[in-house]
Coordinates of C-alpha atoms in Angstrom, one line a residue:
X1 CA -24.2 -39.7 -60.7
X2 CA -20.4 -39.2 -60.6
X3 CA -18.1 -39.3 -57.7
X4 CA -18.1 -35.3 -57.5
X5 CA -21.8 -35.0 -56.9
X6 CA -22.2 -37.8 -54.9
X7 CA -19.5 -35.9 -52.2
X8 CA -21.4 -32.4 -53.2
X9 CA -24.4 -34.1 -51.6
X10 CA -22.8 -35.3 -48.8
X11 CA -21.1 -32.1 -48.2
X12 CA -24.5 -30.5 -48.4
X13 CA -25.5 -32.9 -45.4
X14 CA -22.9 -32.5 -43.0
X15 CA -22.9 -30.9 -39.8
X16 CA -21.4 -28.1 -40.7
X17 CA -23.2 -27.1 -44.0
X18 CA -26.5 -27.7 -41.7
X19 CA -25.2 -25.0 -39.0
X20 CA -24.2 -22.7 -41.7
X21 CA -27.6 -23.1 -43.7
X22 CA -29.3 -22.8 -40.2
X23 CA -30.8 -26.0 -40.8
X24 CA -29.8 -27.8 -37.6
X25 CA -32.9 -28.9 -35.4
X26 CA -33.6 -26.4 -32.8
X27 CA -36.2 -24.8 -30.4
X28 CA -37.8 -21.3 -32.2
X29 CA -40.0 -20.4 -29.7
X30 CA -42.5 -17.7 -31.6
X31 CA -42.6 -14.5 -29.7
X32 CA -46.2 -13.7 -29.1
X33 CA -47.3 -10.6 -27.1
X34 CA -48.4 -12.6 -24.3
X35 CA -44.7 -14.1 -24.6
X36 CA -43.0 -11.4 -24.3
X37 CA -45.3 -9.2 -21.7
X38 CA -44.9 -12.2 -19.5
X39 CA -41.1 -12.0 -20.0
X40 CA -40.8 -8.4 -19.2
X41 CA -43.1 -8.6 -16.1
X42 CA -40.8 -11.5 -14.7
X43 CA -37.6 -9.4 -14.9
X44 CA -39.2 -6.8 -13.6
X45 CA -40.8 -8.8 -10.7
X46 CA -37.1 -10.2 -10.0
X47 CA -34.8 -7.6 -10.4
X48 CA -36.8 -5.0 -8.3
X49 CA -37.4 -6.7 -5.1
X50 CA -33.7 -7.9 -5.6
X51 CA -32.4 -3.8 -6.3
X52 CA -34.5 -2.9 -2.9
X53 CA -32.9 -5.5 -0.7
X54 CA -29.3 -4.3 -2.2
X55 CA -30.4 -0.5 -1.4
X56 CA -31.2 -1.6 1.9
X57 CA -28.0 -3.2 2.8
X58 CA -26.1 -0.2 1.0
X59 CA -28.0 2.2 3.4
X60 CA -27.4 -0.2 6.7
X61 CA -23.2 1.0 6.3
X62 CA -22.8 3.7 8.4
X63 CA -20.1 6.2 6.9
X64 CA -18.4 9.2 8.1
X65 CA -16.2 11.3 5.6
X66 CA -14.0 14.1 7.0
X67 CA -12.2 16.5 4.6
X68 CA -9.0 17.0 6.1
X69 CA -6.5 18.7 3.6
X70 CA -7.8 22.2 3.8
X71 CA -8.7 22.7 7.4
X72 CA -4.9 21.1 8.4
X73 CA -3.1 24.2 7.0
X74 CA -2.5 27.0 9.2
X75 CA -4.2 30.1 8.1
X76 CA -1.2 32.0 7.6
X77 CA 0.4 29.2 5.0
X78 CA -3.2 29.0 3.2
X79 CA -2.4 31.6 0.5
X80 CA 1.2 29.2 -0.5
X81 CA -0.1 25.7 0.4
X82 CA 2.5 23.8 -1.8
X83 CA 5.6 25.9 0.4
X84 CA 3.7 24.8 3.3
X85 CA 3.9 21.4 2.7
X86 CA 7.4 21.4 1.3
X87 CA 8.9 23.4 4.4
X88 CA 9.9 20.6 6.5
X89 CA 10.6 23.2 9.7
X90 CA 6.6 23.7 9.9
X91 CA 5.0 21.4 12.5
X92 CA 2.8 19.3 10.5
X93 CA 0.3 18.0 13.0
X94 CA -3.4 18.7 12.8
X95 CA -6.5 17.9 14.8
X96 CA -9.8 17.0 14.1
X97 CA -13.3 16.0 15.7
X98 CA -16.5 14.3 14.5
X99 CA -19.4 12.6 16.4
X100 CA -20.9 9.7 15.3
X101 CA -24.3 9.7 13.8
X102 CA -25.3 6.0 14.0
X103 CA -24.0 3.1 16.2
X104 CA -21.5 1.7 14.8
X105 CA -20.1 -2.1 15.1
X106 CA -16.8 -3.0 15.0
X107 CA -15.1 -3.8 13.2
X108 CA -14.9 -0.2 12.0
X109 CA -12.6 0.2 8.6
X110 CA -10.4 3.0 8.3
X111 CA -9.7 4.6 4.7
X112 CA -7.9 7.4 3.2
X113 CA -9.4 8.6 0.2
X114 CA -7.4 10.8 -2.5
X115 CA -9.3 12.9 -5.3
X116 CA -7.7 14.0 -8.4
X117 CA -5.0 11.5 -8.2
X118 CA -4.4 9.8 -11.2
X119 CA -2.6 6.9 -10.5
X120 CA -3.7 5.0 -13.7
X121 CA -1.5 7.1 -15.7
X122 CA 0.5 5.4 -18.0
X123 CA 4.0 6.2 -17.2
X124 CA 3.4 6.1 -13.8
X125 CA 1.7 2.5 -13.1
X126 CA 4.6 1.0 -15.6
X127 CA 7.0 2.5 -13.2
X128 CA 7.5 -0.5 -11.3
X129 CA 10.1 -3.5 -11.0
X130 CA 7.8 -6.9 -9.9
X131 CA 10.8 -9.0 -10.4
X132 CA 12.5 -6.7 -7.9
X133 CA 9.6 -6.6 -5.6
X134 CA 9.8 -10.1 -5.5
X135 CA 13.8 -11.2 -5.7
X136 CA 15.6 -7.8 -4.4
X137 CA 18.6 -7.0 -5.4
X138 CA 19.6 -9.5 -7.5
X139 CA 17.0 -8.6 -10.0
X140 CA 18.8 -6.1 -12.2
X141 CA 15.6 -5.6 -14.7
X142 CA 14.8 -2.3 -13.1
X143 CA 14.7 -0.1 -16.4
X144 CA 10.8 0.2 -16.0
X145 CA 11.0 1.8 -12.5
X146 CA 12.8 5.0 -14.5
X147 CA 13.0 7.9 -13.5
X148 CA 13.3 6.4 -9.9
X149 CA 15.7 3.5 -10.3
X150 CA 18.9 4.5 -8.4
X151 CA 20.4 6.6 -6.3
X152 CA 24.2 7.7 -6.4
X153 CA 24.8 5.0 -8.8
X154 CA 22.9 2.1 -6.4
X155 CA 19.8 0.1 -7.0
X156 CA 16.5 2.0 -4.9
X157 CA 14.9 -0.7 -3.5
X158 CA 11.5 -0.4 -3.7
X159 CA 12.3 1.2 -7.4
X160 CA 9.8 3.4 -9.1
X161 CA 7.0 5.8 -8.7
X162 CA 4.4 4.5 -7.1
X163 CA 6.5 3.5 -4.0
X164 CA 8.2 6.8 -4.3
X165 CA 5.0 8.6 -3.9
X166 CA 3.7 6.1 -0.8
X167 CA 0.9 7.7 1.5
X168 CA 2.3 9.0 4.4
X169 CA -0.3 10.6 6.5
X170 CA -0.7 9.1 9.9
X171 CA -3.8 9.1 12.4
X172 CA -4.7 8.0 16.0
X173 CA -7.3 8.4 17.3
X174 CA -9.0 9.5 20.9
X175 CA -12.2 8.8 22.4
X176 CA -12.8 9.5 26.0
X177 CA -9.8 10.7 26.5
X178 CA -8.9 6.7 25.5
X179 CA -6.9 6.1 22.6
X180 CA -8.2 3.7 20.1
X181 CA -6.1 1.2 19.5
X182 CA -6.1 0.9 15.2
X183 CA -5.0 -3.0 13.7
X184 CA -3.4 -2.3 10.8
X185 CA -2.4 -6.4 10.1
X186 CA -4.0 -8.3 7.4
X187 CA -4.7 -5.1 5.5
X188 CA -3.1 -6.1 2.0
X189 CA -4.8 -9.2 0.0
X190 CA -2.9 -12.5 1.0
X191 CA -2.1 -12.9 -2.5
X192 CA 0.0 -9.6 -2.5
X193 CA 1.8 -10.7 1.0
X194 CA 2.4 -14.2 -0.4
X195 CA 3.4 -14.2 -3.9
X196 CA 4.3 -10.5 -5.2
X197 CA 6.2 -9.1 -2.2
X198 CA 9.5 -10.9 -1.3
X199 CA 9.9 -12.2 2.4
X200 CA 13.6 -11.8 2.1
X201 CA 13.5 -8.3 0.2
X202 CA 14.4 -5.6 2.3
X203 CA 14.6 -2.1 1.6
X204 CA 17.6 -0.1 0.2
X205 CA 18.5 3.4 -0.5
X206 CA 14.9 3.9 -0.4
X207 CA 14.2 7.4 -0.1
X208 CA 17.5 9.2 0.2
X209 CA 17.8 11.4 -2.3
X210 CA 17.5 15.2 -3.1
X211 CA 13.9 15.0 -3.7
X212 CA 11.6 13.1 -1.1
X213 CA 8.5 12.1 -2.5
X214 CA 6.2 10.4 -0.1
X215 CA 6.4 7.9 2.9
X216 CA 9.5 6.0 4.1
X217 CA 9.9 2.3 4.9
X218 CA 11.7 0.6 7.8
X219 CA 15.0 -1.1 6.1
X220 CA 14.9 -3.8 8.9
X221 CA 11.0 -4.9 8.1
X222 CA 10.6 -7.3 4.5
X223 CA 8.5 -5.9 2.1
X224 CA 6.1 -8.9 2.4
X225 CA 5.6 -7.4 6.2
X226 CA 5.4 -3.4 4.8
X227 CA 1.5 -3.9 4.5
X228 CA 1.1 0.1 3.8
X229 CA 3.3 -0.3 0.5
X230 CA 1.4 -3.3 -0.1
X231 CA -1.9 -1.4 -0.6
X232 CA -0.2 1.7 -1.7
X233 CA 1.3 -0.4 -5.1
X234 CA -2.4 -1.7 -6.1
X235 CA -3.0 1.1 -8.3
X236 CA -6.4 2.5 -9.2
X237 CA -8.3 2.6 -12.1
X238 CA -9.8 6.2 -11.2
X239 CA -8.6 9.1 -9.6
X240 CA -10.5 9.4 -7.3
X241 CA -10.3 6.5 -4.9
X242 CA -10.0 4.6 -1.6
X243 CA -7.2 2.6 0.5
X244 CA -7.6 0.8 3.8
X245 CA -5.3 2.6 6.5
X246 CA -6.8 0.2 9.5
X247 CA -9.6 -1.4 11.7
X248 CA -10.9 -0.1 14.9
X249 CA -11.9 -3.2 16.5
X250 CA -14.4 -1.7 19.0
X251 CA -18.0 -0.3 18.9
X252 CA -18.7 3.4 18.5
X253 CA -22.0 4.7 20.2
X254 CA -24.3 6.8 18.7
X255 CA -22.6 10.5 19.5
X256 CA -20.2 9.4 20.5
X257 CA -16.9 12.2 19.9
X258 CA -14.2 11.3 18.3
X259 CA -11.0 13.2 18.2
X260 CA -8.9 12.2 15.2
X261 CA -4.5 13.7 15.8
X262 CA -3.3 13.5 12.4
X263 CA 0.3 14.3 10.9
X264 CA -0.4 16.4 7.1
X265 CA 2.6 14.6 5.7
X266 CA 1.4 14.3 2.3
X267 CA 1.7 16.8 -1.0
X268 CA -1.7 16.6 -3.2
X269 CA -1.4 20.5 -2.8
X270 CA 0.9 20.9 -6.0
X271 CA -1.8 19.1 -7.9
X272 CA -5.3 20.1 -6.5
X273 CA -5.7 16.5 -4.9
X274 CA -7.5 16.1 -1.5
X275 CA -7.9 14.1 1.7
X276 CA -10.3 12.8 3.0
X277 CA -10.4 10.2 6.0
X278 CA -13.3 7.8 5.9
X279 CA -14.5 5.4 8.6
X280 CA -17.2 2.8 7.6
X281 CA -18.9 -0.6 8.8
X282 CA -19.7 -3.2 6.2
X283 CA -23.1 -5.3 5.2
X284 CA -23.1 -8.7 4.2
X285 CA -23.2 -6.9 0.6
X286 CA -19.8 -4.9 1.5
X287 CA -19.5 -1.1 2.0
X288 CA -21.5 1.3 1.1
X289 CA -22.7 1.2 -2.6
X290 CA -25.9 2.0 -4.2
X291 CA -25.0 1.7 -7.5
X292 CA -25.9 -2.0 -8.2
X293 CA -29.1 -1.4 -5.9
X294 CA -30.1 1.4 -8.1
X295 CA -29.1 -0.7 -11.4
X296 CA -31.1 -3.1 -10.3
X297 CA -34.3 -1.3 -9.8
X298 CA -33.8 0.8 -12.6
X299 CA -33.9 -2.0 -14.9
X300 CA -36.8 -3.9 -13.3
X301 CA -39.2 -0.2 -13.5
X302 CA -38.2 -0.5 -17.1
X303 CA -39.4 -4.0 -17.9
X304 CA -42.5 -3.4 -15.8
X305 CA -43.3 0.0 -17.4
X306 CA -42.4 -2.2 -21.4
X307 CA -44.8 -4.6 -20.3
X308 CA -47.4 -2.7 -19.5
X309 CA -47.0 -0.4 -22.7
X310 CA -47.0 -3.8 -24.6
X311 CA -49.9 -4.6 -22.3
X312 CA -52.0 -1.2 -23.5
X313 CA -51.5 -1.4 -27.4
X314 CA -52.0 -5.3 -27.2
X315 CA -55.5 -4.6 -25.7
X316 CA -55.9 -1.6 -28.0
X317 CA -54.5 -3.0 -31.2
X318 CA -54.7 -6.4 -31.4
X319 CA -53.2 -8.2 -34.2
X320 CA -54.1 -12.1 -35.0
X321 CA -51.4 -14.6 -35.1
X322 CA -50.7 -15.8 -38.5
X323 CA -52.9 -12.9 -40.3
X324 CA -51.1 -12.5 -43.8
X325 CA -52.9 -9.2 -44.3
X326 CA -49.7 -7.7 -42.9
X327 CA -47.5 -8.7 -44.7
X328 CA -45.9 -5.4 -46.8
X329 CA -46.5 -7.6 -50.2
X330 CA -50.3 -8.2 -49.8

């Protein structure tokens, strides 16, 4: 035997030509139909008493949606909504009331939801300076944050669209003739406070030119403190979507009235977006979701109703292990 077969031989016992061959030593565990109608009716035992106990915290959050963007223009304006809107000598304010279907424990989260607001869009999430965000001024890389990068030949500071077109809405609300007092601290993820919003970054020129697109900031509050943009800048992955405005820390009684005094600050009118303000509780599971409940249960009926149609032509149509008489060649 020469030196070339001998290393073809060893070749053809290494490790690797063993996993490539599929010759390693391993477990094949042989499917039988008892096998795999066992395995089907254990998912299925699993994943649907799991699915209900999901549905059933989904259905504990108790959650109130009010439409708001419609009923807040006056009738006369309802024909031209975008001049409403845009005509900055029309008193904005708007009222609205709701009682509360289900006792609800505090804390009570407060959200403004936007449809048909697409703030994934490409240009506009790239619009954005995080070096800025972070450093200020001295951070000239602000070329991304076009077409809202400066004003009068100086830096905007927050640059770009999204901050441009912050949420400016603002609600209090009134029960007994008692206002609610609304926390609106810790309302951004620590990580965002901490690490992507500069404690020494102020402001600057933010919001001062011809055309006004959103909310404005306090100059004399660091953004790592402006917890509104904070949330505002975590753009969504859908257009239609929810941001945390505040907690009411206090319970609400089953109808209870609420009076909600809201200021209709913000255009979605020129696109066909909405408004919607949303109060909800939470479950140990979070808000209210019945998606991965229904998941869930959807996927253990399945395995139970596989099992049982294995179950059925088993009985019906047996077939005996190892019986060659199958095979296509015999």
């Amino acid at each position: 035997m020469t030196d070339t077969d001998r290393g073809t031989q060893r070749d053809r016992h290494s490790a690797f030509s063993l996993f490539t061959q599929q010759s390693l030593p391993a477990c094949k565990p042989v499917l039988t139909p008892e096998w795999v109608i066992m395995t089907f009716l254990f998912i299925g035992f699993i994943f649907i008493p799991v699915g209900l106990v999901t549905l059933r915290a989904s259905h504990s959050v108790v959650e109130i949606v009010e439409r708001y963007d419609i009923g807040c223009v006056p009738e006369p304006f309802r024909i031209d909504k975008v001049s409403y809107i845009q005509d900055d000598s029309i008193p904005k304010n708007c009222s609205l009331s709701f009682k509360v279907p289900k006792y609800m424990k505090a804390p009570i989260y407060i959200y403004y939801q936007l449809d048909n607001y697409y703030q994934n869009h490409r240009r506009y999430v790239k619009s954005r300076s995080d070096k800025q965000l972070l450093h200020g001024q001295n951070e000239h890389g602000i070329s991304s944050c076009q077409p809202v990068e400066v004003n009068n030949d100086r830096p905007i500071i927050p640059c770009g669209l999204i901050a441009w077109s912050l949420f400016n809405d603002t609600f209090t609300f009134i029960r007994n003739r008692a206002e609610l007092k609304v926390n609106r601290k810790n309302i951004a993820w620590k990580s965002d406070r901490g690490h992507k919003f500069g404690k020494n970054v102020y402001p600057f020129n933010f919001q001062n030119g011809t055309l006004i697109g959103g909310g404005k900031l306090n100059p004399t509050i660091p953004l790592s403190d402006q917890e509104d943009l904070i949330v505002w800048m975590r753009t969504s992955a859908l257009p239609s979507f929810r941001k945390l405005y505040g907690r009411i820390e206090k319970d609400l009684d089953v109808d209870d009235v609420v009076v909600v005094h809201l200021m209709n600050n913000y255009n979605t009118y020129s696109f066909g977006g909405k408004k919607k303000l949303v109060l909800s509780t939470t479950s140990w599971l979070g808000g209210k979701n019945d998606f991965l409940g229904l998941a869930y249960v959807f996927i253990g009926s399945s395995s139970v109703t596989i099992a049982v149609v294995f179950t059925l032509l088993h009985l019906l149509s047996p077939r005996h292990y190892e019986d060659t008489s199958y095979l296509p060649w015999n």
